[in-house]
mmCIF file of C-alpha atoms and ligand atoms in Angstrom:
data_model
loop_
_atom_site.group_PDB
_atom_site.id
_atom_site.type_symbol
_atom_site.label_atom_id
_atom_site.label_comp_id
_atom_site.label_asym_id
_atom_site.label_seq_id
_atom_site.Cartn_x
_atom_site.Cartn_y
_atom_site.Cartn_z
ATOM 1 C CA MET F 127 -13.909 -56.357 -0.076
ATOM 2 C CA SER F 128 -12.830 -54.759 -3.342
ATOM 3 C CA ASN F 129 -15.144 -53.497 -6.039
ATOM 4 C CA ASN F 130 -12.297 -52.109 -8.122
ATOM 5 C CA LEU F 131 -13.835 -48.643 -7.727
ATOM 6 C CA LEU F 132 -10.449 -46.962 -8.164
ATOM 7 C CA LYS F 133 -8.914 -49.331 -10.706
ATOM 8 C CA GLY F 134 -6.361 -47.478 -12.831
ATOM 9 C CA LYS F 135 -6.540 -44.300 -10.738
ATOM 10 C CA ARG F 136 -3.527 -42.528 -9.234
ATOM 11 C CA GLY F 137 -3.728 -40.826 -5.857
ATOM 12 C CA ILE F 138 -1.718 -38.799 -3.342
ATOM 13 C CA ILE F 139 -2.489 -39.305 0.347
ATOM 14 C CA PHE F 140 -1.417 -36.644 2.864
ATOM 15 C CA GLY F 141 -1.430 -37.245 6.633
ATOM 16 C CA ALA F 142 -0.827 -40.938 7.413
ATOM 17 C CA LEU F 143 1.245 -40.840 10.618
ATOM 18 C CA ASN F 144 0.402 -44.184 12.229
ATOM 19 C CA PRO F 145 -2.234 -46.932 11.842
ATOM 20 C CA ASP F 146 -4.768 -44.820 13.818
ATOM 21 C CA SER F 147 -4.590 -41.974 11.266
ATOM 22 C CA ILE F 148 -7.684 -41.560 9.124
ATOM 23 C CA ALA F 149 -5.363 -41.142 6.111
ATOM 24 C CA TRP F 150 -3.793 -44.533 6.847
ATOM 25 C CA LYS F 151 -7.188 -46.238 6.520
ATOM 26 C CA VAL F 152 -8.010 -44.274 3.380
ATOM 27 C CA ALA F 153 -4.698 -45.304 1.768
ATOM 28 C CA GLU F 154 -5.334 -48.968 2.603
ATOM 29 C CA ARG F 155 -8.874 -48.851 1.177
ATOM 30 C CA ALA F 156 -7.787 -46.956 -1.955
ATOM 31 C CA TYR F 157 -5.087 -49.560 -2.614
ATOM 32 C CA GLU F 158 -7.613 -52.346 -2.054
ATOM 33 C CA GLU F 159 -9.894 -50.676 -4.624
ATOM 34 C CA GLY F 160 -7.154 -50.807 -7.263
ATOM 35 C CA ALA F 161 -5.489 -47.382 -7.005
ATOM 36 C CA THR F 162 -1.770 -46.711 -7.184
ATOM 37 C CA LEU F 163 -0.619 -44.231 -4.550
ATOM 38 C CA ILE F 164 2.036 -41.875 -3.310
ATOM 39 C CA ILE F 165 2.118 -41.462 0.470
ATOM 40 C CA THR F 166 3.300 -38.119 1.848
ATOM 41 C CA ASN F 167 3.871 -36.479 5.207
ATOM 42 C CA THR F 168 6.282 -33.949 6.701
ATOM 43 C CA PRO F 169 9.939 -35.076 6.727
ATOM 44 C CA VAL F 170 9.868 -35.100 10.548
ATOM 45 C CA ALA F 171 6.675 -37.189 10.646
ATOM 46 C CA VAL F 172 8.235 -39.609 8.169
ATOM 47 C CA ARG F 173 11.261 -39.966 10.473
ATOM 48 C CA MET F 174 9.309 -40.245 13.729
ATOM 49 C CA GLY F 175 6.098 -41.988 12.609
ATOM 50 C CA GLU F 176 5.278 -45.181 10.760
ATOM 51 C CA THR F 177 4.551 -43.659 7.343
ATOM 52 C CA ASN F 178 7.292 -45.727 5.640
ATOM 53 C CA ASP F 179 5.702 -48.973 6.864
ATOM 54 C CA LEU F 180 2.438 -48.031 5.158
ATOM 55 C CA ALA F 181 4.205 -47.262 1.883
ATOM 56 C CA LYS F 182 5.972 -50.654 1.941
ATOM 57 C CA LYS F 183 2.697 -52.402 2.609
ATOM 58 C CA LEU F 184 1.092 -50.652 -0.370
ATOM 59 C CA ASN F 185 4.078 -51.254 -2.705
ATOM 60 C CA THR F 186 4.893 -47.606 -3.030
ATOM 61 C CA VAL F 187 7.139 -44.851 -1.702
ATOM 62 C CA VAL F 188 6.904 -41.909 0.649
ATOM 63 C CA ILE F 189 7.719 -38.445 -0.674
ATOM 64 C CA GLY F 190 8.348 -36.063 2.218
ATOM 65 C CA ALA F 191 6.574 -32.692 1.936
ATOM 66 C CA ASP F 192 5.592 -30.007 4.362
ATOM 67 C CA ALA F 193 2.158 -29.027 3.014
ATOM 68 C CA THR F 194 2.787 -25.385 3.957
ATOM 69 C CA ASN F 195 5.865 -25.265 1.702
ATOM 70 C CA VAL F 196 5.116 -24.639 -1.976
ATOM 71 C CA ASP F 197 8.548 -25.893 -3.154
ATOM 72 C CA ASP F 198 7.914 -29.181 -1.343
ATOM 73 C CA LEU F 199 4.484 -29.422 -2.954
ATOM 74 C CA ASN F 200 5.876 -28.742 -6.436
ATOM 75 C CA ASN F 201 8.427 -31.484 -5.943
ATOM 76 C CA LEU F 202 5.744 -33.830 -4.593
ATOM 77 C CA PHE F 203 3.408 -33.432 -7.577
ATOM 78 C CA ILE F 204 6.181 -33.604 -10.194
ATOM 79 C CA LYS F 205 7.757 -36.715 -8.663
ATOM 80 C CA SER F 206 4.381 -38.370 -8.072
ATOM 81 C CA MET F 207 3.447 -38.009 -11.752
ATOM 82 C CA GLU F 208 6.852 -39.444 -12.745
ATOM 83 C CA ILE F 209 6.591 -42.415 -10.389
ATOM 84 C CA LEU F 210 2.918 -43.194 -11.018
ATOM 85 C CA GLY F 211 3.239 -42.623 -14.755
ATOM 86 C CA GLY F 212 0.701 -39.863 -15.348
ATOM 87 C CA LYS F 213 -1.532 -37.192 -13.898
ATOM 88 C CA ILE F 214 -3.194 -37.613 -10.517
ATOM 89 C CA ASP F 215 -6.868 -38.626 -10.168
ATOM 90 C CA PHE F 216 -7.428 -38.013 -6.463
ATOM 91 C CA VAL F 217 -5.868 -36.294 -3.452
ATOM 92 C CA LEU F 218 -6.642 -36.648 0.255
ATOM 93 C CA HIS F 219 -5.741 -33.704 2.519
ATOM 94 C CA SER F 220 -5.835 -35.179 6.030
ATOM 95 C CA ILE F 221 -3.786 -32.575 7.880
ATOM 96 C CA GLY F 222 -4.424 -30.695 11.097
ATOM 97 C CA MET F 223 -2.321 -29.156 13.837
ATOM 98 C CA SER F 224 -2.732 -26.284 16.296
ATOM 99 C CA PRO F 225 0.155 -25.084 18.480
ATOM 100 C CA ASN F 226 -2.428 -23.211 20.591
ATOM 101 C CA VAL F 227 -4.205 -26.518 21.314
ATOM 102 C CA ARG F 228 -0.893 -28.276 21.944
ATOM 103 C CA LYS F 229 0.272 -25.584 24.377
ATOM 104 C CA GLU F 230 -3.187 -25.375 25.970
ATOM 105 C CA ARG F 231 -3.635 -21.684 25.161
ATOM 106 C CA HIS F 232 -7.159 -20.551 25.934
ATOM 107 C CA TYR F 233 -9.254 -19.219 23.015
ATOM 108 C CA SER F 234 -9.385 -15.816 24.707
ATOM 109 C CA ASP F 235 -5.609 -15.802 25.134
ATOM 110 C CA LEU F 236 -4.324 -17.060 21.779
ATOM 111 C CA ASP F 237 -0.736 -16.673 20.729
ATOM 112 C CA TYR F 238 -1.067 -15.082 17.287
ATOM 113 C CA ASN F 239 2.094 -16.612 15.907
ATOM 114 C CA TYR F 240 0.632 -19.967 16.850
ATOM 115 C CA LEU F 241 -2.684 -18.976 15.251
ATOM 116 C CA ASP F 242 -0.846 -18.195 11.985
ATOM 117 C CA LYS F 243 0.673 -21.660 12.143
ATOM 118 C CA THR F 244 -2.698 -23.319 12.888
ATOM 119 C CA LEU F 245 -4.297 -21.628 9.901
ATOM 120 C CA ASP F 246 -1.366 -22.284 7.587
ATOM 121 C CA VAL F 247 -1.030 -25.983 8.433
ATOM 122 C CA SER F 248 -4.702 -26.859 8.837
ATOM 123 C CA ALA F 249 -6.355 -24.708 6.145
ATOM 124 C CA VAL F 250 -4.097 -22.588 3.878
ATOM 125 C CA SER F 251 -2.082 -25.731 3.083
ATOM 126 C CA PHE F 252 -5.214 -26.955 1.284
ATOM 127 C CA HIS F 253 -5.134 -23.884 -0.951
ATOM 128 C CA LYS F 254 -1.395 -24.436 -1.519
ATOM 129 C CA VAL F 255 -2.000 -28.054 -2.556
ATOM 130 C CA LEU F 256 -4.744 -27.015 -4.995
ATOM 131 C CA GLN F 257 -2.887 -24.020 -6.410
ATOM 132 C CA THR F 258 0.271 -26.084 -6.950
ATOM 133 C CA ALA F 259 -1.682 -28.892 -8.620
ATOM 134 C CA ARG F 260 -3.477 -26.430 -10.902
ATOM 135 C CA LYS F 261 -0.315 -24.554 -11.922
ATOM 136 C CA LEU F 262 1.363 -27.853 -12.826
ATOM 137 C CA ASP F 263 -1.848 -29.132 -14.438
ATOM 138 C CA ALA F 264 -1.207 -32.201 -12.311
ATOM 139 C CA LEU F 265 -4.809 -33.399 -11.897
ATOM 140 C CA ASN F 266 -6.736 -35.378 -14.474
ATOM 141 C CA GLU F 267 -10.076 -34.112 -15.716
ATOM 142 C CA TRP F 268 -12.882 -35.265 -13.332
ATOM 143 C CA GLY F 269 -10.284 -35.673 -10.590
ATOM 144 C CA SER F 270 -11.406 -35.545 -6.968
ATOM 145 C CA VAL F 271 -9.864 -33.741 -3.994
ATOM 146 C CA VAL F 272 -11.092 -34.319 -0.426
ATOM 147 C CA ALA F 273 -10.086 -32.626 2.840
ATOM 148 C CA LEU F 274 -11.189 -33.659 6.325
ATOM 149 C CA SER F 275 -13.127 -31.242 8.481
ATOM 150 C CA TYR F 276 -15.132 -31.096 11.717
ATOM 151 C CA VAL F 277 -18.550 -29.724 12.697
ATOM 152 C CA ALA F 278 -16.889 -27.096 14.919
ATOM 153 C CA ALA F 279 -16.577 -25.130 11.658
ATOM 154 C CA GLN F 280 -20.326 -24.389 11.937
ATOM 155 C CA ARG F 281 -21.116 -24.777 15.658
ATOM 156 C CA THR F 282 -19.232 -23.950 18.816
ATOM 157 C CA PHE F 283 -17.561 -26.851 20.588
ATOM 158 C CA PHE F 284 -15.980 -26.575 23.993
ATOM 159 C CA GLY F 285 -12.215 -27.056 23.722
ATOM 160 C CA TYR F 286 -11.836 -27.073 19.909
ATOM 161 C CA ASN F 287 -10.142 -23.700 20.131
ATOM 162 C CA ASP F 288 -8.643 -22.082 16.997
ATOM 163 C CA MET F 289 -9.038 -25.317 15.033
ATOM 164 C CA ALA F 290 -12.695 -24.285 14.618
ATOM 165 C CA ASP F 291 -11.583 -21.188 12.718
ATOM 166 C CA ALA F 292 -9.145 -23.242 10.645
ATOM 167 C CA LYS F 293 -11.882 -25.706 9.672
ATOM 168 C CA ALA F 294 -14.225 -22.877 8.655
ATOM 169 C CA LEU F 295 -11.488 -21.555 6.363
ATOM 170 C CA LEU F 296 -10.756 -25.031 5.027
ATOM 171 C CA GLU F 297 -14.392 -25.520 4.023
ATOM 172 C CA SER F 298 -14.486 -22.103 2.387
ATOM 173 C CA ILE F 299 -11.378 -22.920 0.319
ATOM 174 C CA ALA F 300 -13.104 -26.093 -0.908
ATOM 175 C CA ARG F 301 -16.009 -23.989 -2.201
ATOM 176 C CA SER F 302 -13.924 -21.182 -3.731
ATOM 177 C CA PHE F 303 -11.418 -23.477 -5.450
ATOM 178 C CA GLY F 304 -14.153 -25.969 -6.298
ATOM 179 C CA TYR F 305 -15.793 -23.326 -8.476
ATOM 180 C CA LEU F 306 -12.583 -22.494 -10.381
ATOM 181 C CA TYR F 307 -11.248 -25.984 -10.820
ATOM 182 C CA GLY F 308 -14.694 -27.361 -11.620
ATOM 183 C CA ARG F 309 -15.290 -24.930 -14.466
ATOM 184 C CA GLU F 310 -11.815 -25.328 -15.915
ATOM 185 C CA ARG F 311 -11.073 -29.022 -15.502
ATOM 186 C CA HIS F 312 -14.171 -30.669 -13.983
ATOM 187 C CA VAL F 313 -12.098 -31.316 -10.856
ATOM 188 C CA ARG F 314 -14.342 -31.743 -7.828
ATOM 189 C CA ILE F 315 -13.391 -30.523 -4.362
ATOM 190 C CA ASN F 316 -15.195 -31.446 -1.143
ATOM 191 C CA THR F 317 -14.690 -31.630 2.588
ATOM 192 C CA ILE F 318 -15.875 -34.494 4.769
ATOM 193 C CA SER F 319 -16.939 -33.468 8.258
ATOM 194 C CA GLN F 320 -16.031 -36.540 10.291
ATOM 195 C CA SER F 321 -17.169 -37.720 13.747
ATOM 196 C CA PRO F 322 -14.649 -37.456 16.592
ATOM 197 C CA THR F 323 -12.188 -40.324 16.002
ATOM 198 C CA ILE F 324 -9.404 -41.641 18.248
ATOM 199 C CA THR F 325 -6.165 -40.571 16.524
ATOM 200 C CA THR F 326 -3.063 -38.588 17.477
ATOM 201 C CA ALA F 327 -4.621 -35.277 16.346
ATOM 202 C CA GLY F 328 -8.089 -36.107 17.740
ATOM 203 C CA SER F 329 -6.808 -37.006 21.189
ATOM 204 C CA GLY F 330 -5.123 -33.573 21.440
ATOM 205 C CA VAL F 331 -8.556 -31.883 21.671
ATOM 206 C CA LYS F 332 -9.491 -30.877 25.202
ATOM 207 C CA GLY F 333 -12.053 -33.197 26.807
ATOM 208 C CA PHE F 334 -11.817 -35.575 23.827
ATOM 209 C CA ASP F 335 -13.065 -38.717 25.680
ATOM 210 C CA ARG F 336 -16.192 -36.879 26.813
ATOM 211 C CA LEU F 337 -16.724 -35.430 23.363
ATOM 212 C CA LEU F 338 -16.496 -38.909 21.868
ATOM 213 C CA ASP F 339 -19.047 -40.253 24.358
ATOM 214 C CA PHE F 340 -21.404 -37.281 23.912
ATOM 215 C CA ALA F 341 -21.308 -37.566 20.103
ATOM 216 C CA GLU F 342 -21.897 -41.322 20.310
ATOM 217 C CA ARG F 343 -25.002 -40.831 22.474
ATOM 218 C CA MET F 344 -26.313 -37.985 20.301
ATOM 219 C CA SER F 345 -25.890 -39.664 16.909
ATOM 220 C CA PRO F 346 -28.688 -42.015 15.855
ATOM 221 C CA LEU F 347 -26.176 -44.149 13.940
ATOM 222 C CA GLY F 348 -23.350 -43.693 16.455
ATOM 223 C CA ASN F 349 -19.970 -42.158 15.694
ATOM 224 C CA ALA F 350 -18.430 -42.907 12.295
ATOM 225 C CA THR F 351 -15.126 -44.791 12.587
ATOM 226 C CA ALA F 352 -11.927 -44.069 10.645
ATOM 227 C CA GLU F 353 -12.580 -47.178 8.527
ATOM 228 C CA GLU F 354 -16.051 -45.916 7.661
ATOM 229 C CA CYS F 355 -14.576 -42.522 6.802
ATOM 230 C CA ALA F 356 -12.193 -44.313 4.441
ATOM 231 C CA ASP F 357 -15.136 -46.029 2.724
ATOM 232 C CA TYR F 358 -16.819 -42.657 2.248
ATOM 233 C CA CYS F 359 -13.625 -41.147 0.798
ATOM 234 C CA ILE F 360 -13.449 -44.011 -1.723
ATOM 235 C CA THR F 361 -16.933 -43.150 -3.013
ATOM 236 C CA LEU F 362 -15.844 -39.537 -3.484
ATOM 237 C CA PHE F 363 -12.687 -40.554 -5.340
ATOM 238 C CA SER F 364 -14.655 -42.924 -7.548
ATOM 239 C CA ASP F 365 -16.554 -42.124 -10.750
ATOM 240 C CA LEU F 366 -19.862 -42.712 -8.917
ATOM 241 C CA THR F 367 -19.875 -39.175 -7.498
ATOM 242 C CA LYS F 368 -18.766 -37.115 -10.493
ATOM 243 C CA LYS F 369 -21.213 -34.264 -9.950
ATOM 244 C CA VAL F 370 -20.580 -33.804 -6.226
ATOM 245 C CA THR F 371 -18.449 -30.731 -5.639
ATOM 246 C CA MET F 372 -18.026 -27.674 -3.358
ATOM 247 C CA GLN F 373 -19.804 -29.536 -0.551
ATOM 248 C CA ASN F 374 -19.121 -30.027 3.102
ATOM 249 C CA LEU F 375 -20.426 -33.577 3.605
ATOM 250 C CA PHE F 376 -21.264 -34.668 7.134
ATOM 251 C CA HIS F 377 -20.084 -38.174 7.950
ATOM 252 C CA ASP F 378 -21.114 -38.297 11.559
ATOM 253 C CA GLY F 379 -23.949 -40.776 12.127
ATOM 254 C CA GLY F 380 -26.482 -37.914 12.043
ATOM 255 C CA PHE F 381 -24.895 -35.880 14.857
ATOM 256 C CA SER F 382 -24.939 -32.539 12.996
ATOM 257 C CA ASN F 383 -28.723 -32.533 12.597
ATOM 258 C CA MET F 384 -29.522 -33.527 16.197
ATOM 259 C CA GLY F 385 -30.708 -31.249 18.998
ATOM 260 C CA MET F 386 -31.058 -33.721 21.869
ATOM 261 C CA SER F 387 -31.286 -37.517 21.888
ATOM 262 C CA LEU F 388 -32.900 -39.699 24.534
ATOM 263 C CA ARG F 389 -29.607 -41.487 25.214
ATOM 264 C CA ALA F 390 -27.760 -38.226 25.870
ATOM 265 C CA LEU F 391 -30.651 -36.877 27.950
ATOM 266 C CA GLN F 392 -30.779 -40.015 30.131
ATOM 267 C CA GLN F 393 -27.061 -39.799 30.794
ATOM 268 C CA TYR F 394 -27.412 -36.119 31.645
ATOM 269 C CA GLU F 395 -30.298 -36.846 34.045
ATOM 270 C CA LYS F 396 -28.167 -39.397 35.924
ATOM 271 C CA GLY F 397 -25.740 -36.622 36.752
ATOM 272 C CA LEU F 398 -28.397 -34.084 37.783
ATOM 273 C CA HIS F 399 -28.322 -35.012 41.489
ATOM 274 C CA HIS F 400 -24.746 -33.786 41.517
ATOM 275 C CA ASN F 401 -24.233 -30.060 40.937
ATOM 276 C CA CYS F 402 -21.136 -29.721 38.782
ATOM 277 C CA ASN F 403 -20.454 -26.105 39.860
ATOM 278 C CA CYS F 404 -20.049 -25.400 36.180
ATOM 279 C CA ASP F 405 -19.110 -21.765 36.780
ATOM 280 C CA GLU F 406 -15.982 -22.931 38.623
ATOM 281 C CA PRO F 407 -14.244 -25.436 36.327
ATOM 282 C CA GLU F 408 -11.217 -27.339 37.648
ATOM 283 C CA ASP F 409 -8.703 -25.578 35.402
ATOM 284 C CA GLY F 410 -9.818 -22.069 36.312
ATOM 285 C CA HIS F 411 -11.162 -21.143 32.881
ATOM 286 C CA LYS F 412 -14.664 -19.780 33.216
ATOM 287 C CA TYR F 413 -16.922 -20.276 30.173
ATOM 288 C CA ASP F 414 -14.459 -22.626 28.552
HETATM 289 N N1 NAD I 32 -9.642 -37.377 14.849
HETATM 290 C C1 NAD I 32 -10.750 -36.673 14.859
HETATM 291 O O1 NAD I 32 -11.516 -36.682 15.825
HETATM 292 C C2 NAD I 32 -11.108 -35.876 13.640
HETATM 293 C C3 NAD I 32 -12.449 -35.488 13.425
HETATM 294 C C4 NAD I 32 -12.758 -34.703 12.312
HETATM 295 C C5 NAD I 32 -11.745 -34.319 11.436
HETATM 296 N N2 NAD I 32 -10.459 -34.717 11.681
HETATM 297 C C6 NAD I 32 -9.405 -34.279 10.746
HETATM 298 O O2 NAD I 32 -8.829 -35.393 10.107
HETATM 299 C C7 NAD I 32 -7.546 -35.021 9.636
HETATM 300 C C8 NAD I 32 -6.539 -36.095 9.987
HETATM 301 O O3 NAD I 32 -6.315 -36.168 11.354
HETATM 302 P P1 NAD I 32 -6.253 -37.539 12.185
HETATM 303 O O4 NAD I 32 -7.351 -37.475 13.179
HETATM 304 O O5 NAD I 32 -6.150 -38.701 11.269
HETATM 305 O O6 NAD I 32 -4.896 -37.351 13.028
HETATM 306 P P2 NAD I 32 -3.353 -37.657 12.706
HETATM 307 O O7 NAD I 32 -2.599 -36.995 13.806
HETATM 308 O O8 NAD I 32 -3.138 -39.099 12.494
HETATM 309 O O9 NAD I 32 -3.101 -36.894 11.303
HETATM 310 C C9 NAD I 32 -2.731 -35.534 11.214
HETATM 311 C C10 NAD I 32 -1.617 -35.494 10.175
HETATM 312 O O10 NAD I 32 -1.273 -34.160 9.805
HETATM 313 C C11 NAD I 32 0.102 -34.225 9.455
HETATM 314 N N3 NAD I 32 0.675 -32.874 9.370
HETATM 315 C C12 NAD I 32 0.817 -31.955 10.370
HETATM 316 N N4 NAD I 32 1.432 -30.863 9.904
HETATM 317 C C13 NAD I 32 1.675 -31.072 8.582
HETATM 318 C C14 NAD I 32 2.268 -30.301 7.534
HETATM 319 N N5 NAD I 32 2.773 -29.093 7.770
HETATM 320 N N6 NAD I 32 2.362 -30.854 6.287
HETATM 321 C C15 NAD I 32 1.899 -32.089 6.037
HETATM 322 N N7 NAD I 32 1.291 -32.862 6.979
HETATM 323 C C16 NAD I 32 1.196 -32.368 8.235
HETATM 324 C C17 NAD I 32 0.684 -35.035 10.607
HETATM 325 O O11 NAD I 32 2.011 -35.466 10.365
HETATM 326 C C18 NAD I 32 -0.333 -36.162 10.671
HETATM 327 O O12 NAD I 32 0.044 -37.225 9.798
HETATM 328 C C19 NAD I 32 -7.242 -33.639 10.234
HETATM 329 O O13 NAD I 32 -7.568 -32.633 9.298
HETATM 330 C C20 NAD I 32 -8.218 -33.593 11.400
HETATM 331 O O14 NAD I 32 -8.517 -32.269 11.794
HETATM 332 C C21 NAD I 32 -10.122 -35.494 12.738
#
């Protein structure tokens, strides 16, 4: 259902790889709400994924850009303004990748070249997007920029590895840049801390199925879906949230403020008759 919340607004959406991607749902909802969009992803993702199909569906084009490459970002913003016919009103940063997670490196045995890559792709790219936009004066006054985060930025989660550090940095960049851009141009910058969601990036996290189930049982409202995340993004891109900035906003059914729920406790009790030998995990990593 459309309420024309984004009528006349121009947006850039990073990170739509396939229909499971959170960015894919956000792009669809933004279009439904009256926005005109540019879809972007890395050139290799554009070749291998389904990003072009999304652009066709939304009557627009894909501009390839590696979000860690400032030249690519310059080109992206300049071309987007040309194609859409003016400055940009909203940007979604929906980007995450950790070679340490992909190669199953343990957190106490990180490859530091991989760590550099994790931080660059998953966090510093957000700074690069903002710095490029500001230098080009590419965002309209009262524009809105949103990046997607995860609660592992604040609390330790088994298996999230160096992505936890990347998310902590991402949220810090939202605050630091939010101050600057807010004062100068009234641009607001926030992160949304989303529930675990079944996507290509999400499924790469160790023990993801169990994490999904645990979060579902812990959250009074249940896990938030990708579609619900898209709805929340629309509110942040709209003029209804003009004074919300520099925030990390939990969109997780209440998970982040829970200690223990009855549903999770009951499930735990069912397993109590069986000693899991938790000091001897199957993969040999103690205290994983
Ligand atoms: N899925 C979850 O459980 C979950 C939970 C909380 C937050 N998030 C965050 O949501 C965001 C989107 O992830 P998703 O779950 O939709 O998975 P996804 O795999 O569909 O999206 C990740 C995207 O990042 C893109 N990307 C990777 N490297 C890039 C680069 N250098 N430049 C530009 N784009 C690049 C990929 O091509 C892909 O489109 C990520 O920031 C992720 O950490 C996901």
